[in-house]
C-alpha positions as a LaTeX table, in Angstrom:
\begin{tabular}{lrrr}
\hline
Residue & $x$ (\AA) & $y$ (\AA) & $z$ (\AA) \\
\hline
Unk1 & $-118.41$ & 54.19 & 75.48 \\
Unk2 & $-115.63$ & 52.23 & 74.02 \\
Unk3 & $-112.34$ & 51.21 & 75.78 \\
Unk4 & $-110.75$ & 53.52 & 73.17 \\
Unk5 & $-112.71$ & 56.43 & 74.45 \\
Unk6 & $-112.30$ & 55.57 & 77.88 \\
Unk7 & $-108.39$ & 55.92 & 77.09 \\
Unk8 & $-107.38$ & 53.34 & 79.59 \\
Unk9 & $-105.38$ & 50.21 & 77.38 \\
Unk10 & $-106.06$ & 46.89 & 78.50 \\
Unk11 & $-102.17$ & 46.75 & 79.13 \\
Unk12 & $-102.79$ & 49.63 & 81.90 \\
Unk13 & $-106.01$ & 47.86 & 83.51 \\
Unk14 & $-103.58$ & 44.28 & 83.14 \\
Unk15 & $-101.02$ & 46.63 & 85.71 \\
Unk16 & $-103.49$ & 47.77 & 87.36 \\
Unk17 & $-104.95$ & 44.53 & 88.84 \\
Unk18 & $-101.13$ & 43.04 & 89.34 \\
Unk19 & $-100.77$ & 46.43 & 91.63 \\
Unk20 & $-104.23$ & 46.50 & 93.20 \\
Unk21 & $-103.51$ & 45.63 & 96.74 \\
Unk22 & $-100.44$ & 47.49 & 97.31 \\
Unk23 & $-99.30$ & 51.12 & 96.90 \\
Unk24 & $-98.57$ & 53.16 & 100.64 \\
Unk25 & $-95.17$ & 54.70 & 100.15 \\
Unk26 & $-93.50$ & 53.28 & 103.28 \\
Unk27 & $-93.54$ & 49.71 & 101.04 \\
Unk28 & $-90.95$ & 51.35 & 98.94 \\
Unk29 & $-88.34$ & 51.65 & 101.35 \\
Unk30 & $-88.95$ & 48.69 & 103.65 \\
Unk31 & $-88.45$ & 44.99 & 103.30 \\
Unk32 & $-91.35$ & 42.46 & 103.18 \\
Unk33 & $-92.44$ & 44.16 & 106.54 \\
Unk34 & $-94.10$ & 47.10 & 104.44 \\
Unk35 & $-95.69$ & 44.78 & 102.12 \\
Unk36 & $-97.02$ & 42.73 & 105.03 \\
Unk37 & $-98.89$ & 46.12 & 106.63 \\
Unk38 & $-100.48$ & 46.76 & 103.48 \\
Unk39 & $-101.68$ & 43.23 & 102.92 \\
Unk40 & $-102.96$ & 42.97 & 106.60 \\
Unk41 & $-104.51$ & 46.55 & 105.94 \\
Unk42 & $-106.33$ & 45.48 & 102.78 \\
Unk43 & $-107.53$ & 42.45 & 104.87 \\
Unk44 & $-108.67$ & 44.50 & 107.79 \\
Unk45 & $-110.73$ & 47.06 & 105.38 \\
Unk46 & $-112.23$ & 44.08 & 103.78 \\
Unk47 & $-113.38$ & 43.04 & 107.15 \\
Unk48 & $-114.89$ & 46.35 & 108.03 \\
Unk49 & $-116.68$ & 46.54 & 105.03 \\
Unk50 & $-118.45$ & 42.96 & 105.50 \\
Unk51 & $-119.21$ & 43.94 & 109.02 \\
Unk52 & $-121.09$ & 46.96 & 108.01 \\
Unk53 & $-123.11$ & 44.67 & 105.18 \\
Unk54 & $-121.57$ & 46.08 & 102.19 \\
Unk55 & $-119.77$ & 43.19 & 100.91 \\
Unk56 & $-120.82$ & 39.85 & 101.01 \\
Unk57 & $-119.11$ & 36.77 & 102.52 \\
Unk58 & $-117.73$ & 35.76 & 98.88 \\
Unk59 & $-116.31$ & 39.08 & 98.24 \\
Unk60 & $-114.66$ & 38.92 & 101.91 \\
Unk61 & $-113.35$ & 35.48 & 100.80 \\
Unk62 & $-112.22$ & 36.56 & 97.43 \\
Unk63 & $-110.40$ & 39.27 & 99.13 \\
Unk64 & $-108.65$ & 37.43 & 101.34 \\
Unk65 & $-107.37$ & 34.61 & 98.76 \\
Unk66 & $-106.03$ & 37.52 & 96.93 \\
Unk67 & $-104.10$ & 38.96 & 99.68 \\
Unk68 & $-102.43$ & 35.31 & 100.30 \\
Unk69 & $-101.77$ & 34.84 & 96.56 \\
Unk70 & $-99.98$ & 38.56 & 96.57 \\
Unk71 & $-98.28$ & 37.40 & 99.91 \\
Unk72 & $-97.16$ & 34.13 & 98.07 \\
Unk73 & $-96.02$ & 36.15 & 95.16 \\
Unk74 & $-94.35$ & 38.86 & 96.55 \\
Unk75 & $-91.79$ & 36.17 & 98.29 \\
Unk76 & $-91.10$ & 34.45 & 95.41 \\
Unk77 & $-90.13$ & 37.79 & 93.58 \\
Unk78 & $-86.45$ & 40.17 & 93.71 \\
Unk79 & $-86.39$ & 43.19 & 95.57 \\
Unk80 & $-86.18$ & 45.00 & 92.48 \\
Unk81 & $-89.58$ & 43.71 & 90.69 \\
Unk82 & $-91.15$ & 43.86 & 94.26 \\
Unk83 & $-90.40$ & 47.79 & 94.11 \\
Unk84 & $-92.03$ & 48.31 & 90.42 \\
Unk85 & $-94.98$ & 46.80 & 91.41 \\
Unk86 & $-95.33$ & 48.51 & 94.69 \\
Unk87 & $-95.02$ & 51.66 & 92.23 \\
Unk88 & $-97.16$ & 51.07 & 89.64 \\
Unk89 & $-100.41$ & 51.82 & 90.98 \\
Unk90 & $-99.34$ & 55.04 & 92.26 \\
Unk91 & $-97.90$ & 55.84 & 89.00 \\
Unk92 & $-100.97$ & 54.59 & 87.03 \\
Unk93 & $-102.89$ & 57.15 & 89.53 \\
Unk94 & $-100.83$ & 60.10 & 88.43 \\
Unk95 & $-101.34$ & 59.03 & 84.85 \\
Unk96 & $-104.93$ & 58.96 & 85.21 \\
Unk97 & $-104.96$ & 62.83 & 86.14 \\
Unk98 & $-103.17$ & 63.89 & 83.08 \\
Unk99 & $-105.69$ & 61.98 & 80.76 \\
Unk100 & $-109.18$ & 63.70 & 79.65 \\
Unk101 & $-112.30$ & 62.29 & 79.12 \\
Unk102 & $-114.05$ & 63.93 & 75.96 \\
Unk103 & $-117.37$ & 65.36 & 76.25 \\
Unk104 & $-117.27$ & 65.70 & 80.46 \\
Unk105 & $-117.72$ & 68.95 & 81.96 \\
Unk106 & $-115.07$ & 69.23 & 84.60 \\
Unk107 & $-113.81$ & 71.51 & 87.41 \\
Unk108 & $-109.86$ & 72.31 & 87.24 \\
Unk109 & $-108.28$ & 72.41 & 90.55 \\
Unk110 & $-104.65$ & 73.02 & 91.47 \\
Unk111 & $-104.03$ & 69.94 & 93.97 \\
Unk112 & $-101.21$ & 71.04 & 96.51 \\
Unk113 & $-100.35$ & 68.92 & 99.22 \\
Unk114 & $-97.59$ & 70.53 & 101.50 \\
Unk115 & $-97.21$ & 67.12 & 103.59 \\
Unk116 & $-95.12$ & 64.04 & 102.07 \\
Unk117 & $-97.17$ & 61.63 & 104.09 \\
Unk118 & $-100.36$ & 63.22 & 102.19 \\
Unk119 & $-99.06$ & 62.64 & 98.79 \\
Unk120 & $-99.18$ & 58.79 & 98.09 \\
Unk121 & $-102.91$ & 59.06 & 99.99 \\
Unk122 & $-103.64$ & 61.12 & 96.70 \\
Unk123 & $-101.69$ & 59.08 & 94.38 \\
Unk124 & $-103.09$ & 55.99 & 95.33 \\
Unk125 & $-106.82$ & 56.86 & 95.78 \\
Unk126 & $-107.95$ & 60.07 & 94.24 \\
Unk127 & $-107.68$ & 59.25 & 90.79 \\
Unk128 & $-109.40$ & 56.29 & 90.73 \\
Unk129 & $-112.33$ & 58.12 & 92.80 \\
Unk130 & $-112.32$ & 60.39 & 90.44 \\
Unk131 & $-112.64$ & 58.11 & 87.50 \\
Unk132 & $-114.84$ & 55.71 & 89.18 \\
Unk133 & $-117.46$ & 58.52 & 90.54 \\
Unk134 & $-117.96$ & 59.51 & 86.71 \\
Unk135 & $-118.31$ & 55.74 & 85.64 \\
Unk136 & $-120.70$ & 54.94 & 88.48 \\
Unk137 & $-123.02$ & 57.62 & 86.95 \\
Unk138 & $-122.28$ & 56.28 & 83.37 \\
Unk139 & $-122.41$ & 52.64 & 83.82 \\
Unk140 & $-123.44$ & 52.24 & 87.40 \\
Unk141 & $-126.80$ & 50.38 & 86.29 \\
Unk142 & $-124.84$ & 48.08 & 83.38 \\
Unk143 & $-122.70$ & 46.98 & 86.43 \\
Unk144 & $-124.71$ & 46.29 & 89.20 \\
Unk145 & $-128.36$ & 45.15 & 90.12 \\
Unk146 & $-130.57$ & 48.09 & 90.83 \\
Unk147 & $-130.14$ & 47.64 & 94.65 \\
Unk148 & $-126.88$ & 46.88 & 95.10 \\
Unk149 & $-126.02$ & 50.28 & 92.89 \\
Unk150 & $-128.36$ & 51.85 & 95.77 \\
Unk151 & $-126.53$ & 50.58 & 98.50 \\
Unk152 & $-123.20$ & 51.42 & 97.14 \\
Unk153 & $-124.04$ & 55.16 & 96.84 \\
Unk154 & $-125.58$ & 55.22 & 99.89 \\
Unk155 & $-122.39$ & 54.04 & 101.42 \\
Unk156 & $-120.00$ & 56.17 & 99.67 \\
Unk157 & $-121.94$ & 59.26 & 100.66 \\
Unk158 & $-122.16$ & 58.11 & 104.23 \\
Unk159 & $-118.66$ & 57.68 & 104.20 \\
Unk160 & $-117.34$ & 60.47 & 102.59 \\
Unk161 & $-119.86$ & 62.70 & 104.83 \\
Unk162 & $-118.21$ & 61.30 & 108.06 \\
Unk163 & $-114.69$ & 61.94 & 106.87 \\
Unk164 & $-115.51$ & 65.38 & 105.95 \\
Unk165 & $-117.13$ & 65.70 & 109.42 \\
Unk166 & $-113.80$ & 64.52 & 110.83 \\
Unk167 & $-111.58$ & 66.28 & 108.71 \\
Unk168 & $-113.92$ & 69.77 & 109.60 \\
Unk169 & $-113.71$ & 69.00 & 113.33 \\
Unk170 & $-109.59$ & 68.65 & 113.34 \\
Unk171 & $-109.37$ & 71.67 & 111.30 \\
Unk172 & $-111.46$ & 73.64 & 113.33 \\
Unk173 & $-110.00$ & 72.36 & 116.52 \\
Unk174 & $-106.42$ & 72.72 & 115.45 \\
Unk175 & $-107.01$ & 76.36 & 114.33 \\
Unk176 & $-108.71$ & 77.44 & 117.77 \\
Unk177 & $-105.76$ & 76.02 & 119.54 \\
Unk178 & $-103.28$ & 77.69 & 117.60 \\
Unk179 & $-104.89$ & 81.07 & 118.30 \\
Unk180 & $-105.41$ & 80.26 & 121.73 \\
Unk181 & $-101.83$ & 79.55 & 121.79 \\
Unk182 & $-100.93$ & 82.57 & 119.88 \\
Unk183 & $-102.52$ & 84.80 & 122.62 \\
Unk184 & $-101.14$ & 83.10 & 125.50 \\
Unk185 & $-97.32$ & 83.81 & 123.91 \\
Unk186 & $-98.16$ & 87.43 & 122.97 \\
Unk187 & $-99.36$ & 87.75 & 126.51 \\
Unk188 & $-95.61$ & 86.31 & 127.54 \\
Unk189 & $-93.94$ & 88.60 & 125.08 \\
Unk190 & $-92.74$ & 85.01 & 123.90 \\
Unk191 & $-91.13$ & 84.84 & 120.23 \\
Unk192 & $-93.50$ & 83.15 & 118.04 \\
Unk193 & $-92.46$ & 81.41 & 114.89 \\
Unk194 & $-94.24$ & 81.19 & 111.55 \\
Unk195 & $-93.15$ & 78.08 & 109.53 \\
Unk196 & $-94.19$ & 77.42 & 106.34 \\
Unk197 & $-93.67$ & 74.84 & 103.62 \\
Unk198 & $-92.12$ & 76.60 & 100.43 \\
Unk199 & $-91.55$ & 73.44 & 98.67 \\
Unk200 & $-94.62$ & 71.47 & 98.76 \\
Unk201 & $-95.09$ & 67.46 & 98.47 \\
Unk202 & $-97.08$ & 68.34 & 95.18 \\
Unk203 & $-98.68$ & 70.76 & 93.01 \\
Unk204 & $-100.80$ & 68.88 & 90.29 \\
Unk205 & $-103.01$ & 70.46 & 88.01 \\
Unk206 & $-106.16$ & 67.87 & 88.07 \\
Unk207 & $-109.92$ & 67.99 & 86.49 \\
Unk208 & $-112.69$ & 66.78 & 88.89 \\
Unk209 & $-115.16$ & 64.95 & 87.09 \\
Unk210 & $-117.88$ & 65.11 & 89.76 \\
Unk211 & $-118.69$ & 67.13 & 92.85 \\
Unk212 & $-118.23$ & 63.52 & 94.53 \\
Unk213 & $-114.50$ & 63.67 & 93.68 \\
Unk214 & $-114.03$ & 67.55 & 94.11 \\
Unk215 & $-115.48$ & 66.86 & 97.91 \\
Unk216 & $-112.91$ & 64.16 & 98.42 \\
Unk217 & $-109.81$ & 66.48 & 97.15 \\
Unk218 & $-110.99$ & 69.08 & 99.00 \\
Unk219 & $-110.75$ & 66.90 & 101.91 \\
Unk220 & $-107.46$ & 65.48 & 101.24 \\
Unk221 & $-106.43$ & 69.61 & 101.08 \\
Unk222 & $-108.04$ & 70.41 & 104.16 \\
Unk223 & $-106.53$ & 68.00 & 106.34 \\
Unk224 & $-103.20$ & 69.03 & 104.75 \\
Unk225 & $-104.22$ & 72.37 & 106.32 \\
Unk226 & $-104.73$ & 70.47 & 109.49 \\
Unk227 & $-100.96$ & 69.34 & 109.29 \\
Unk228 & $-99.89$ & 73.08 & 108.76 \\
Unk229 & $-101.38$ & 73.86 & 111.95 \\
Unk230 & $-99.45$ & 71.13 & 113.59 \\
Unk231 & $-96.16$ & 72.38 & 112.28 \\
Unk232 & $-97.03$ & 75.54 & 113.99 \\
Unk233 & $-97.35$ & 73.84 & 117.02 \\
Unk234 & $-94.28$ & 71.78 & 116.77 \\
Unk235 & $-91.89$ & 74.73 & 115.64 \\
Unk236 & $-93.47$ & 76.42 & 118.89 \\
Unk237 & $-92.88$ & 73.82 & 121.24 \\
Unk238 & $-96.48$ & 73.22 & 121.62 \\
Unk239 & $-96.76$ & 69.97 & 120.37 \\
Unk240 & $-94.40$ & 67.35 & 119.32 \\
Unk241 & $-93.96$ & 65.12 & 116.13 \\
Unk242 & $-95.31$ & 62.13 & 117.59 \\
Unk243 & $-98.78$ & 63.69 & 118.04 \\
Unk244 & $-98.46$ & 64.53 & 113.95 \\
Unk245 & $-98.19$ & 61.11 & 113.32 \\
Unk246 & $-100.65$ & 59.54 & 115.51 \\
Unk247 & $-103.38$ & 62.04 & 113.94 \\
Unk248 & $-102.22$ & 60.93 & 110.15 \\
Unk249 & $-102.34$ & 57.63 & 111.43 \\
Unk250 & $-105.87$ & 57.72 & 112.49 \\
Unk251 & $-106.82$ & 59.93 & 109.21 \\
Unk252 & $-105.70$ & 56.96 & 107.21 \\
Unk253 & $-107.25$ & 54.50 & 108.98 \\
Unk254 & $-110.75$ & 56.21 & 108.32 \\
Unk255 & $-109.95$ & 57.05 & 104.97 \\
Unk256 & $-108.58$ & 53.53 & 103.89 \\
Unk257 & $-111.80$ & 51.46 & 103.67 \\
Unk258 & $-113.54$ & 54.23 & 101.77 \\
Unk259 & $-110.57$ & 54.26 & 99.45 \\
Unk260 & $-110.49$ & 50.56 & 99.06 \\
Unk261 & $-114.57$ & 50.31 & 98.37 \\
Unk262 & $-114.28$ & 53.34 & 95.66 \\
Unk263 & $-111.00$ & 51.88 & 93.66 \\
Unk264 & $-112.55$ & 48.33 & 93.56 \\
Unk265 & $-115.79$ & 49.70 & 92.06 \\
Unk266 & $-113.38$ & 51.56 & 89.82 \\
Unk267 & $-112.11$ & 48.07 & 88.49 \\
Unk268 & $-115.52$ & 46.39 & 88.37 \\
Unk269 & $-116.73$ & 49.27 & 85.98 \\
Unk270 & $-113.81$ & 49.59 & 83.91 \\
Unk271 & $-114.61$ & 45.81 & 83.10 \\
Unk272 & $-118.05$ & 46.77 & 82.16 \\
Unk273 & $-116.49$ & 49.39 & 79.93 \\
Unk274 & $-114.43$ & 47.11 & 78.21 \\
Unk275 & $-117.30$ & 44.94 & 77.39 \\
Unk276 & $-119.24$ & 47.27 & 75.88 \\
\hline
\end{tabular}
């Protein structure tokens, strides 16, 4: 496949690489602390992958060097330039969802995310995971040695399965707890509030290229349903808002190494594609 068929320009790739170390939403509205958190998170994710034997010593050092270069570069940029770079990766991700690959069978999905905190999770990771998953099938053997490709596929599957288990358990627990509390409130003749999100954070038609990326999308949307249950509990005085923040932060910490590894794999595959 040529770069033209892939429909990603050299300018897109350059912009993507420039923005690859940042992209979480809080960095848009905060000072250097927001960016610094992103860089620390990237370092932490790389360290996790290294401990699990998924990246080499040199890969870890490369990541740390990249983080330090980005940290230094951001300190020398004006605030408006910093903001543009932080936005670039998420905007590029959304742009990817609006492009179609010729000759690829897809599953159409309406990606609906109610909660604002999860929208950047989708924008930052899913479009790249989607493209990575199809390109890994097509160009994995051209990009990685056979052993490395096998190890990568195994790690991605194991990590996704773990995330699915976490979300499935969170959803089951939240729904069961909600049902129990509803029965208790009904028994006491208490008024039960039924909140709903009438204006979702995101409603976007997308095309999933593989079963793998479709599973990731369902994972994010299922976790959004977990937060719907949290909304009910907060409205009815069962839980407080800080509980939701703790849950979100825990989920994102689990998701981040998976997203980062997928994203870096996407970049490597794109290098191969542009070279064909």
